[in-house]
CSV table of C-alpha atoms in Angstrom, one decimal:
chain,number,residue,atom,x,y,z
A,28,UNK,CA,-133.6,-33.6,119.7
A,29,UNK,CA,-136.3,-35.3,121.8
A,30,UNK,CA,-137.5,-34.3,125.3
A,31,UNK,CA,-135.3,-36.9,127.1
A,32,UNK,CA,-132.2,-35.0,125.8
A,33,UNK,CA,-133.0,-31.4,126.8
A,34,UNK,CA,-131.8,-30.0,130.2
A,35,UNK,CA,-134.6,-29.0,132.5
A,36,UNK,CA,-134.3,-25.8,134.6
A,37,UNK,CA,-134.9,-25.4,138.4
A,38,UNK,CA,-138.2,-23.9,139.4
A,39,UNK,CA,-141.0,-22.8,137.2
A,40,UNK,CA,-144.8,-23.7,137.5
A,41,UNK,CA,-147.5,-25.6,135.8
A,42,UNK,CA,-150.6,-23.3,135.5
A,43,UNK,CA,-153.8,-24.8,134.0
A,44,UNK,CA,-153.3,-24.9,130.2
A,45,UNK,CA,-156.4,-23.2,128.6
A,46,UNK,CA,-155.4,-23.1,124.9
A,47,UNK,CA,-158.9,-22.4,123.8
A,48,UNK,CA,-158.1,-21.0,120.3
A,49,UNK,CA,-155.5,-23.8,119.5
A,50,UNK,CA,-157.8,-25.1,116.7
A,51,UNK,CA,-158.8,-21.7,115.5
A,52,UNK,CA,-157.0,-21.0,112.1
A,53,UNK,CA,-155.5,-17.5,111.8
A,54,UNK,CA,-158.0,-14.9,110.2
A,55,UNK,CA,-157.3,-11.5,108.9
A,56,UNK,CA,-159.1,-9.1,111.1
A,57,UNK,CA,-161.3,-6.6,109.7
A,58,UNK,CA,-159.5,-3.3,108.8
A,59,UNK,CA,-160.6,-0.6,111.2
A,60,UNK,CA,-161.6,3.0,110.5
A,61,UNK,CA,-159.1,4.6,112.9
A,62,UNK,CA,-155.8,3.6,114.4
A,63,UNK,CA,-154.2,4.6,117.5
A,64,UNK,CA,-150.5,4.3,117.2
A,65,UNK,CA,-148.0,5.1,120.1
A,66,UNK,CA,-144.5,5.9,118.8
A,67,UNK,CA,-143.0,3.8,121.7
A,68,UNK,CA,-143.5,0.5,120.2
A,69,UNK,CA,-139.9,-0.9,120.9
A,70,UNK,CA,-137.4,-1.3,123.9
A,71,UNK,CA,-135.0,1.6,123.5
A,72,UNK,CA,-135.7,5.1,122.2
A,73,UNK,CA,-139.1,5.7,120.5
A,74,UNK,CA,-138.9,6.9,116.9
A,75,UNK,CA,-139.4,10.6,115.9
A,76,UNK,CA,-142.5,11.4,113.8
A,77,UNK,CA,-141.8,12.5,110.2
A,78,UNK,CA,-145.4,13.3,109.3
A,79,UNK,CA,-147.8,15.8,110.9
A,80,UNK,CA,-151.5,16.1,111.3
A,81,UNK,CA,-153.4,16.7,108.0
A,82,UNK,CA,-150.7,14.7,106.0
A,83,UNK,CA,-152.0,11.9,103.6
A,84,UNK,CA,-150.2,8.6,104.2
A,85,UNK,CA,-150.0,5.2,102.4
A,86,UNK,CA,-149.9,1.7,103.7
A,87,UNK,CA,-146.4,0.8,104.6
A,88,UNK,CA,-145.1,4.4,104.5
A,89,UNK,CA,-142.6,5.5,107.1
A,90,UNK,CA,-144.2,7.9,109.5
A,91,UNK,CA,-141.6,7.9,112.1
A,92,UNK,CA,-137.8,7.5,112.0
A,93,UNK,CA,-135.6,5.5,114.1
A,94,UNK,CA,-133.9,7.7,117.0
A,95,UNK,CA,-130.6,6.2,117.3
A,96,UNK,CA,-129.2,2.6,117.2
A,97,UNK,CA,-131.7,1.1,119.7
A,98,UNK,CA,-134.8,2.2,118.0
A,99,UNK,CA,-136.8,1.3,114.9
A,100,UNK,CA,-139.0,3.1,112.5
A,101,UNK,CA,-142.7,3.0,112.3
A,102,UNK,CA,-145.0,2.7,109.2
A,103,UNK,CA,-148.5,3.5,108.5
A,104,UNK,CA,-150.8,0.5,108.7
A,105,UNK,CA,-153.3,2.0,106.2
A,106,UNK,CA,-153.9,4.5,103.4
A,107,UNK,CA,-155.4,7.4,105.0
A,108,UNK,CA,-154.8,10.7,106.9
A,109,UNK,CA,-153.0,11.8,110.1
A,110,UNK,CA,-155.8,13.2,112.3
A,111,UNK,CA,-153.5,14.2,115.1
A,112,UNK,CA,-150.4,13.4,117.3
A,113,UNK,CA,-151.2,13.9,120.9
A,114,UNK,CA,-150.1,12.9,124.3
A,115,UNK,CA,-151.8,9.8,125.9
A,116,UNK,CA,-151.3,7.5,128.8
A,117,UNK,CA,-149.1,4.5,127.5
A,118,UNK,CA,-150.7,1.1,128.4
A,119,UNK,CA,-147.5,-0.4,129.3
A,120,UNK,CA,-145.5,2.3,131.2
A,121,UNK,CA,-148.5,4.2,132.5
A,122,UNK,CA,-146.6,7.6,131.6
A,123,UNK,CA,-147.5,10.2,129.0
A,124,UNK,CA,-146.5,9.2,125.5
A,125,UNK,CA,-146.9,10.4,121.9
A,126,UNK,CA,-149.8,9.0,120.2
A,127,UNK,CA,-150.5,9.2,116.4
A,128,UNK,CA,-154.2,8.7,115.2
A,129,UNK,CA,-154.7,7.8,111.6
A,130,UNK,CA,-157.9,7.7,109.9
A,131,UNK,CA,-158.2,5.2,106.9
A,132,UNK,CA,-159.9,7.0,103.9
A,133,UNK,CA,-159.4,4.4,101.0
A,134,UNK,CA,-158.2,1.0,100.4
A,135,UNK,CA,-154.7,0.2,100.5
A,136,UNK,CA,-152.0,1.9,98.4
A,137,UNK,CA,-148.8,0.4,99.2
A,138,UNK,CA,-145.4,1.7,99.8
A,139,UNK,CA,-143.1,-1.2,100.2
A,140,UNK,CA,-139.3,-1.5,100.7
A,141,UNK,CA,-136.8,-1.5,97.8
A,142,UNK,CA,-135.3,-3.5,96.4
A,143,UNK,CA,-137.3,-6.7,96.5
A,144,UNK,CA,-135.3,-10.0,95.6
A,145,UNK,CA,-135.3,-13.7,96.6
A,146,UNK,CA,-134.6,-13.9,100.3
A,147,UNK,CA,-131.4,-15.9,99.6
A,148,UNK,CA,-129.8,-13.2,97.4
A,149,UNK,CA,-129.5,-10.8,100.5
A,150,UNK,CA,-125.8,-10.3,102.0
A,151,UNK,CA,-125.5,-10.3,105.6
A,152,UNK,CA,-125.3,-6.5,105.8
A,153,UNK,CA,-128.4,-6.2,103.5
A,154,UNK,CA,-130.4,-8.4,105.8
A,155,UNK,CA,-129.5,-6.3,108.8
A,156,UNK,CA,-130.4,-3.1,106.9
A,157,UNK,CA,-133.7,-4.6,105.7
A,158,UNK,CA,-134.7,-5.5,109.1
A,159,UNK,CA,-134.1,-2.2,110.5
A,160,UNK,CA,-135.8,-0.4,107.6
A,161,UNK,CA,-138.9,-2.9,108.2
A,162,UNK,CA,-139.2,-1.7,111.7
A,163,UNK,CA,-138.8,-5.2,112.9
A,164,UNK,CA,-138.8,-6.1,116.8
A,165,UNK,CA,-139.2,-9.1,118.9
A,166,UNK,CA,-142.7,-10.3,118.4
A,167,UNK,CA,-142.6,-12.5,121.5
A,168,UNK,CA,-143.4,-9.4,123.7
A,169,UNK,CA,-140.1,-7.9,124.7
A,170,UNK,CA,-140.1,-5.7,121.5
A,171,UNK,CA,-136.2,-5.5,121.4
A,172,UNK,CA,-135.1,-4.1,118.1
A,173,UNK,CA,-134.2,-7.1,116.0
A,174,UNK,CA,-131.5,-5.5,114.0
A,175,UNK,CA,-129.6,-4.9,117.2
A,176,UNK,CA,-129.7,-8.6,117.8
A,177,UNK,CA,-128.2,-9.1,114.4
A,178,UNK,CA,-125.2,-7.1,115.1
A,179,UNK,CA,-123.7,-8.8,118.1
A,180,UNK,CA,-120.3,-7.8,119.3
A,181,UNK,CA,-119.2,-11.4,120.0
A,182,UNK,CA,-119.1,-14.5,117.8
A,183,UNK,CA,-122.4,-16.3,117.5
A,184,UNK,CA,-122.7,-19.9,116.4
A,185,UNK,CA,-126.3,-20.9,117.3
A,186,UNK,CA,-129.8,-19.5,116.4
A,187,UNK,CA,-132.7,-20.6,118.5
A,188,UNK,CA,-136.2,-19.7,117.2
A,189,UNK,CA,-138.5,-19.6,120.1
A,190,UNK,CA,-141.8,-21.5,119.5
A,191,UNK,CA,-142.3,-22.6,123.2
A,192,UNK,CA,-145.1,-20.3,123.9
A,193,UNK,CA,-145.7,-21.0,127.5
A,194,UNK,CA,-148.2,-18.4,128.4
A,195,UNK,CA,-151.1,-20.6,129.4
A,196,UNK,CA,-153.8,-18.9,127.2
A,197,UNK,CA,-152.1,-17.8,123.9
A,198,UNK,CA,-151.9,-19.9,120.8
A,199,UNK,CA,-150.7,-17.4,118.1
A,200,UNK,CA,-147.2,-18.9,117.7
A,201,UNK,CA,-148.6,-22.4,117.7
A,202,UNK,CA,-150.7,-21.7,114.7
A,203,UNK,CA,-148.0,-19.6,113.0
A,204,UNK,CA,-145.9,-22.7,113.2
A,205,UNK,CA,-148.7,-25.0,111.8
A,206,UNK,CA,-149.8,-22.6,109.0
A,207,UNK,CA,-146.4,-20.7,108.1
A,208,UNK,CA,-143.8,-23.1,109.0
A,209,UNK,CA,-141.8,-22.5,105.6
A,210,UNK,CA,-141.9,-18.8,106.0
A,211,UNK,CA,-140.6,-19.3,109.7
A,212,UNK,CA,-137.9,-21.5,108.9
A,213,UNK,CA,-136.7,-19.3,105.8
A,214,UNK,CA,-136.6,-16.4,108.2
A,215,UNK,CA,-134.3,-18.5,110.6
A,216,UNK,CA,-131.8,-19.2,107.7
A,217,UNK,CA,-131.6,-15.4,107.1
A,218,UNK,CA,-131.1,-14.7,110.7
A,219,UNK,CA,-128.3,-17.4,110.7
A,220,UNK,CA,-126.7,-15.7,107.5
A,221,UNK,CA,-127.0,-12.2,109.2
A,222,UNK,CA,-124.8,-13.1,112.2
A,223,UNK,CA,-122.8,-15.9,110.6
A,224,UNK,CA,-124.2,-18.8,112.7
A,225,UNK,CA,-123.9,-22.5,111.6
A,226,UNK,CA,-126.6,-24.1,113.8
A,227,UNK,CA,-130.4,-23.5,113.8
A,228,UNK,CA,-132.8,-24.9,116.4
A,229,UNK,CA,-136.4,-24.5,117.1
A,230,UNK,CA,-137.7,-24.8,120.6
A,231,UNK,CA,-141.4,-26.2,121.0
A,232,UNK,CA,-143.1,-27.3,124.1
A,233,UNK,CA,-144.3,-30.9,123.9
A,234,UNK,CA,-148.1,-30.1,123.7
A,235,UNK,CA,-147.8,-28.6,120.3
A,236,UNK,CA,-147.9,-31.8,118.2
A,237,UNK,CA,-149.0,-30.3,114.9
A,238,UNK,CA,-146.6,-27.6,115.2
A,239,UNK,CA,-143.6,-30.0,115.9
A,240,UNK,CA,-144.6,-32.0,112.9
A,241,UNK,CA,-144.9,-28.9,110.5
A,242,UNK,CA,-141.6,-27.4,111.6
A,243,UNK,CA,-139.8,-30.6,111.4
A,244,UNK,CA,-141.1,-31.1,107.8
A,245,UNK,CA,-140.2,-27.6,106.9
A,246,UNK,CA,-136.9,-27.3,108.7
A,247,UNK,CA,-135.4,-30.6,107.7
A,248,UNK,CA,-134.4,-29.6,104.2
A,249,UNK,CA,-132.9,-26.3,105.5
A,250,UNK,CA,-130.8,-28.1,108.2
A,251,UNK,CA,-133.0,-26.9,111.0
A,252,UNK,CA,-133.5,-29.1,114.1
A,253,UNK,CA,-136.6,-29.0,116.2
A,254,UNK,CA,-136.1,-29.6,119.9
A,255,UNK,CA,-139.1,-30.8,121.9
A,256,UNK,CA,-139.3,-29.2,125.2
A,257,UNK,CA,-141.2,-30.0,128.5
A,258,UNK,CA,-144.5,-27.9,128.9
A,259,UNK,CA,-143.5,-26.0,131.7
A,260,UNK,CA,-143.8,-22.2,132.7
A,261,UNK,CA,-141.5,-20.2,131.8
A,262,UNK,CA,-139.9,-22.3,129.3
A,263,UNK,CA,-140.0,-19.7,126.6
A,264,UNK,CA,-137.9,-17.4,128.7
A,265,UNK,CA,-134.8,-16.7,126.6
A,266,UNK,CA,-132.2,-17.9,129.1
A,267,UNK,CA,-134.1,-20.9,130.1
A,268,UNK,CA,-134.5,-21.9,126.4
A,269,UNK,CA,-130.8,-21.5,125.8
A,270,UNK,CA,-130.0,-23.7,128.8
A,271,UNK,CA,-132.5,-26.4,127.7
A,272,UNK,CA,-131.2,-26.7,124.2
A,273,UNK,CA,-127.4,-26.0,124.5
A,274,UNK,CA,-126.7,-26.6,128.1
A,275,UNK,CA,-125.1,-23.2,128.2
A,276,UNK,CA,-125.9,-20.7,131.0
A,277,UNK,CA,-125.9,-17.0,130.2
A,278,UNK,CA,-124.2,-15.1,133.2
A,279,UNK,CA,-125.8,-12.9,135.5
A,280,UNK,CA,-126.4,-9.6,134.0
A,281,UNK,CA,-125.1,-11.2,130.5
A,282,UNK,CA,-126.7,-11.5,127.1
A,283,UNK,CA,-127.4,-14.5,124.8
A,284,UNK,CA,-124.5,-13.7,122.6
A,285,UNK,CA,-122.2,-14.1,125.6
A,286,UNK,CA,-122.7,-17.9,125.1
A,287,UNK,CA,-122.7,-17.7,121.3
A,288,UNK,CA,-126.5,-17.6,120.8
A,289,UNK,CA,-129.2,-15.3,119.3
A,290,UNK,CA,-132.9,-16.1,120.0
A,291,UNK,CA,-135.7,-14.9,117.9
A,292,UNK,CA,-139.4,-15.5,118.3
A,293,UNK,CA,-141.0,-17.7,115.4
A,294,UNK,CA,-143.1,-14.9,114.3
A,295,UNK,CA,-140.4,-12.7,114.3
A,296,UNK,CA,-138.4,-14.8,111.8
A,297,UNK,CA,-141.6,-15.0,109.7
A,298,UNK,CA,-141.7,-11.2,109.5
A,299,UNK,CA,-138.1,-11.1,108.5
A,300,UNK,CA,-138.7,-13.4,105.6
A,301,UNK,CA,-141.6,-11.4,104.5
A,302,UNK,CA,-139.6,-8.2,104.7
A,303,UNK,CA,-137.0,-9.7,102.6
A,304,UNK,CA,-139.1,-11.7,100.0
A,305,UNK,CA,-141.8,-9.2,99.6
A,306,UNK,CA,-140.6,-5.9,100.9
A,307,UNK,CA,-143.3,-5.7,103.8
A,308,UNK,CA,-142.6,-3.3,106.7
A,309,UNK,CA,-144.0,-4.4,110.0
A,310,UNK,CA,-147.4,-3.0,110.0
A,311,UNK,CA,-149.3,-6.0,111.3
A,312,UNK,CA,-149.0,-9.0,113.7
A,313,UNK,CA,-150.6,-12.3,114.8
A,314,UNK,CA,-152.3,-12.3,118.3
A,315,UNK,CA,-154.6,-14.5,120.0
A,316,UNK,CA,-158.1,-13.3,121.3
A,317,UNK,CA,-159.1,-15.6,124.2
A,318,UNK,CA,-160.4,-16.2,127.6
A,319,UNK,CA,-163.4,-17.3,129.6
A,320,UNK,CA,-164.9,-13.8,128.7
A,321,UNK,CA,-165.3,-14.6,125.0
A,322,UNK,CA,-167.8,-16.9,123.3
A,323,UNK,CA,-165.5,-17.5,120.2
A,324,UNK,CA,-161.6,-17.4,120.8
A,325,UNK,CA,-159.7,-16.5,117.6
A,326,UNK,CA,-156.2,-16.2,116.3
A,327,UNK,CA,-155.9,-13.2,114.0
A,328,UNK,CA,-153.6,-11.1,111.9
A,329,UNK,CA,-154.2,-7.4,112.8
A,330,UNK,CA,-152.8,-4.1,111.8
A,331,UNK,CA,-150.7,-2.1,114.4
A,332,UNK,CA,-152.8,0.3,116.0
A,333,UNK,CA,-156.2,-1.6,115.6
A,334,UNK,CA,-158.3,-0.6,118.7
A,335,UNK,CA,-158.7,-3.6,121.2
A,336,UNK,CA,-162.6,-2.8,121.2
A,337,UNK,CA,-162.6,-3.7,117.4
A,338,UNK,CA,-160.9,-7.0,118.0
A,339,UNK,CA,-163.0,-7.9,121.0
A,340,UNK,CA,-166.0,-7.5,118.8
A,341,UNK,CA,-164.7,-10.4,116.6
A,342,UNK,CA,-164.9,-12.9,119.6
A,343,UNK,CA,-168.4,-12.0,121.2
A,344,UNK,CA,-167.4,-10.9,124.6
A,345,UNK,CA,-169.7,-11.9,127.5
A,346,UNK,CA,-172.1,-9.5,128.8
A,347,UNK,CA,-170.8,-9.0,132.2
A,348,UNK,CA,-168.1,-7.3,134.1
A,349,UNK,CA,-164.7,-8.5,132.4
A,350,UNK,CA,-160.9,-7.9,133.0
A,351,UNK,CA,-159.1,-7.3,129.6
A,352,UNK,CA,-155.4,-8.1,129.6
A,353,UNK,CA,-152.9,-7.1,126.8
A,354,UNK,CA,-150.8,-10.4,126.5
A,355,UNK,CA,-151.4,-13.5,128.7
A,356,UNK,CA,-152.3,-13.7,132.2
A,357,UNK,CA,-148.9,-14.4,133.5
A,358,UNK,CA,-147.0,-11.5,132.1
A,359,UNK,CA,-149.7,-9.4,130.4
A,360,UNK,CA,-150.9,-5.8,131.6
A,361,UNK,CA,-154.4,-4.9,132.5
A,362,UNK,CA,-156.2,-2.8,129.8
A,363,UNK,CA,-157.8,0.4,131.3
A,364,UNK,CA,-159.0,1.7,127.9
A,365,UNK,CA,-160.3,-0.8,125.4
A,366,UNK,CA,-160.0,1.7,122.6
A,367,UNK,CA,-156.2,1.4,123.0
A,368,UNK,CA,-154.3,0.3,119.8
A,369,UNK,CA,-152.5,-2.8,119.9
A,370,UNK,CA,-148.7,-2.5,119.5
A,371,UNK,CA,-145.9,-4.6,117.9
A,372,UNK,CA,-145.7,-6.3,121.3
A,373,UNK,CA,-149.3,-7.2,121.6
A,374,UNK,CA,-149.1,-11.0,121.3
A,375,UNK,CA,-152.6,-11.7,122.6
A,376,UNK,CA,-155.8,-10.2,124.1
A,377,UNK,CA,-157.1,-12.1,127.1
A,378,UNK,CA,-160.5,-11.6,128.6
A,379,UNK,CA,-161.2,-13.0,132.0
A,380,UNK,CA,-164.4,-13.0,134.0
A,381,UNK,CA,-164.5,-11.3,137.4
A,382,UNK,CA,-164.7,-14.7,139.5
A,383,UNK,CA,-161.2,-15.8,137.9
A,384,UNK,CA,-159.4,-12.6,138.4
A,385,UNK,CA,-160.6,-11.7,141.8
A,386,UNK,CA,-158.3,-12.8,144.6
A,387,UNK,CA,-158.0,-12.4,148.3
A,388,UNK,CA,-156.3,-9.1,149.6
A,389,UNK,CA,-152.5,-9.2,150.3
A,390,UNK,CA,-151.4,-10.4,153.6
A,391,UNK,CA,-147.9,-10.7,155.2
A,392,UNK,CA,-145.3,-13.0,154.0
A,393,UNK,CA,-145.2,-16.2,156.0
A,394,UNK,CA,-141.8,-17.2,154.9
A,395,UNK,CA,-143.0,-20.5,153.2
A,396,UNK,CA,-140.2,-20.2,150.6
A,397,UNK,CA,-142.6,-21.3,147.9
A,398,UNK,CA,-141.5,-18.4,145.9
A,399,UNK,CA,-137.7,-19.4,146.1
A,400,UNK,CA,-138.6,-22.9,144.9
A,401,UNK,CA,-140.8,-21.6,142.1
A,402,UNK,CA,-138.3,-19.0,140.9
A,403,UNK,CA,-136.6,-20.1,137.8
A,404,UNK,CA,-133.6,-17.5,138.2
A,405,UNK,CA,-132.6,-18.8,141.5
A,406,UNK,CA,-133.6,-15.6,143.2
A,407,UNK,CA,-135.1,-15.0,146.6
A,408,UNK,CA,-138.4,-13.1,145.9
A,409,UNK,CA,-139.4,-12.9,149.6
A,410,UNK,CA,-136.3,-11.2,150.5
A,411,UNK,CA,-136.3,-8.9,147.6
A,412,UNK,CA,-139.9,-7.9,148.4
A,413,UNK,CA,-138.8,-7.2,152.1
A,414,UNK,CA,-136.2,-4.9,150.7
A,415,UNK,CA,-138.7,-3.2,148.3
A,416,UNK,CA,-141.0,-2.5,151.3
A,417,UNK,CA,-138.2,-0.8,153.1
A,418,UNK,CA,-137.2,1.1,149.8
A,419,UNK,CA,-133.8,-0.6,150.0
A,420,UNK,CA,-133.2,-0.2,146.3
A,421,UNK,CA,-129.5,-0.5,146.3
A,422,UNK,CA,-129.6,-3.7,148.5
A,423,UNK,CA,-132.1,-5.0,145.8
A,424,UNK,CA,-129.7,-4.5,143.2
A,425,UNK,CA,-127.0,-6.6,145.0
A,426,UNK,CA,-129.7,-9.2,145.7
A,427,UNK,CA,-129.8,-9.5,142.1
A,428,UNK,CA,-133.0,-7.7,141.2
A,429,UNK,CA,-132.1,-7.1,137.6
A,430,UNK,CA,-131.8,-10.8,136.9
A,431,UNK,CA,-135.6,-11.2,137.6
A,432,UNK,CA,-137.4,-12.1,134.2
A,433,UNK,CA,-140.7,-10.9,135.6
A,434,UNK,CA,-142.4,-14.2,134.9
A,435,UNK,CA,-144.8,-14.1,137.6
A,436,UNK,CA,-144.0,-17.7,139.1
A,437,UNK,CA,-143.5,-16.4,142.6
A,438,UNK,CA,-146.8,-14.4,142.7
A,439,UNK,CA,-148.6,-17.5,141.2
A,440,UNK,CA,-147.6,-19.7,144.1
A,441,UNK,CA,-147.6,-17.1,146.8
A,442,UNK,CA,-150.1,-18.0,149.7
A,443,UNK,CA,-150.0,-14.3,151.0
A,444,UNK,CA,-151.3,-13.0,147.6
A,445,UNK,CA,-148.3,-10.8,147.2
A,446,UNK,CA,-147.8,-9.1,143.8
A,447,UNK,CA,-144.0,-9.7,143.6
A,448,UNK,CA,-143.9,-8.7,139.8
A,449,UNK,CA,-145.5,-5.4,140.2
A,450,UNK,CA,-143.0,-4.5,143.0
A,451,UNK,CA,-139.9,-5.6,141.1
A,452,UNK,CA,-141.0,-3.7,137.9
A,453,UNK,CA,-141.2,-0.5,140.0
A,454,UNK,CA,-137.9,-1.2,141.8
A,455,UNK,CA,-136.1,-1.8,138.5
A,456,UNK,CA,-137.4,1.7,137.3
A,457,UNK,CA,-136.0,3.0,140.5
A,458,UNK,CA,-132.7,1.4,140.0
A,459,UNK,CA,-132.2,2.5,136.4
A,460,UNK,CA,-133.0,6.1,137.4
A,461,UNK,CA,-130.6,6.0,140.2
A,462,UNK,CA,-127.8,4.7,137.9
A,463,UNK,CA,-128.5,7.6,135.5
A,464,UNK,CA,-127.7,10.1,138.2
């Protein structure tokens, strides 16, 4: 399917594309001495630790057990010793959370998942169990437990592998598709088998020529169709990807399975294949180290819990005041402590210079409605923000706050420099808290 045949969504923006690491082949990052692993690595309940300070652990050994259905286990990224488990401020939520520190004491001694057999020999139920046992979550950033996606309560006929990667600085999915296209496609076949789907698509933005070519070559023998998408932010949003490829609209408050679709990131598909074919739990992930604040942007595979500071050293940061972001500039989170370990959801580390991140102070909304035009979800950000300032949280819910995908398009175009996304994230927490009372 070419770009002329896809449906285009309303709104969105075109931030400058700065794919500085697009030609950088994926490298294996040097394995650190200490690893800082927050137990809360996934959407839903964090897992419960099953090791304690002083315990010896092997690479791939389970160190935390899933706590309920919407939860996944954690595995040790190295062979070594548990130094401590303590409370630290979580880099995403900002709240105190359990942090496990592991010291590497010797080279890898692996504990892999059993049994290991060709990926095609697993039944649908065996695939789901292996995905859970491997601790696999969505690697596009949302970190939703993948085994839950593979157990939809409604009939699914279509799988979409998300290779859009619309964040303007990140390139790891692009490089994954170029360098590991066969593994990604085989993972897509396993996903389809798990849910009983007949069709598999891969959505890739038009500015990734090499990835498109590689995925077409690897996907054709497996019946996988590559769909070339317009380069527009947020093309990689789950609901907008579904609309572009299938012409189906996920209803307000609904899920992809409501329209018969499951969406998984291309790197997630690869992780599934490797868990099946090689018995590998998710102890590492690919990410991009990039931005104007580093001399040598890179794409790397790094172990979960690797300190950001160790990864920054690989790309030679500039000797000036810098802003470090976990993720990309549109949806990422500012890093307060660069010794924080990366998580399963860390798709990139973006380093920006002070002159790029500084912007004028927020002023009053002038009702220009640019935010309305930019919103890809047909919301009225100016109105939601007005309600937020007045703490009208019930009214915000009625104005479809929960449909906001936090893409940042509204804030990007706002002449008043209003940080809508920060406000809406806070409001969602309040709404969810009120709903539990």
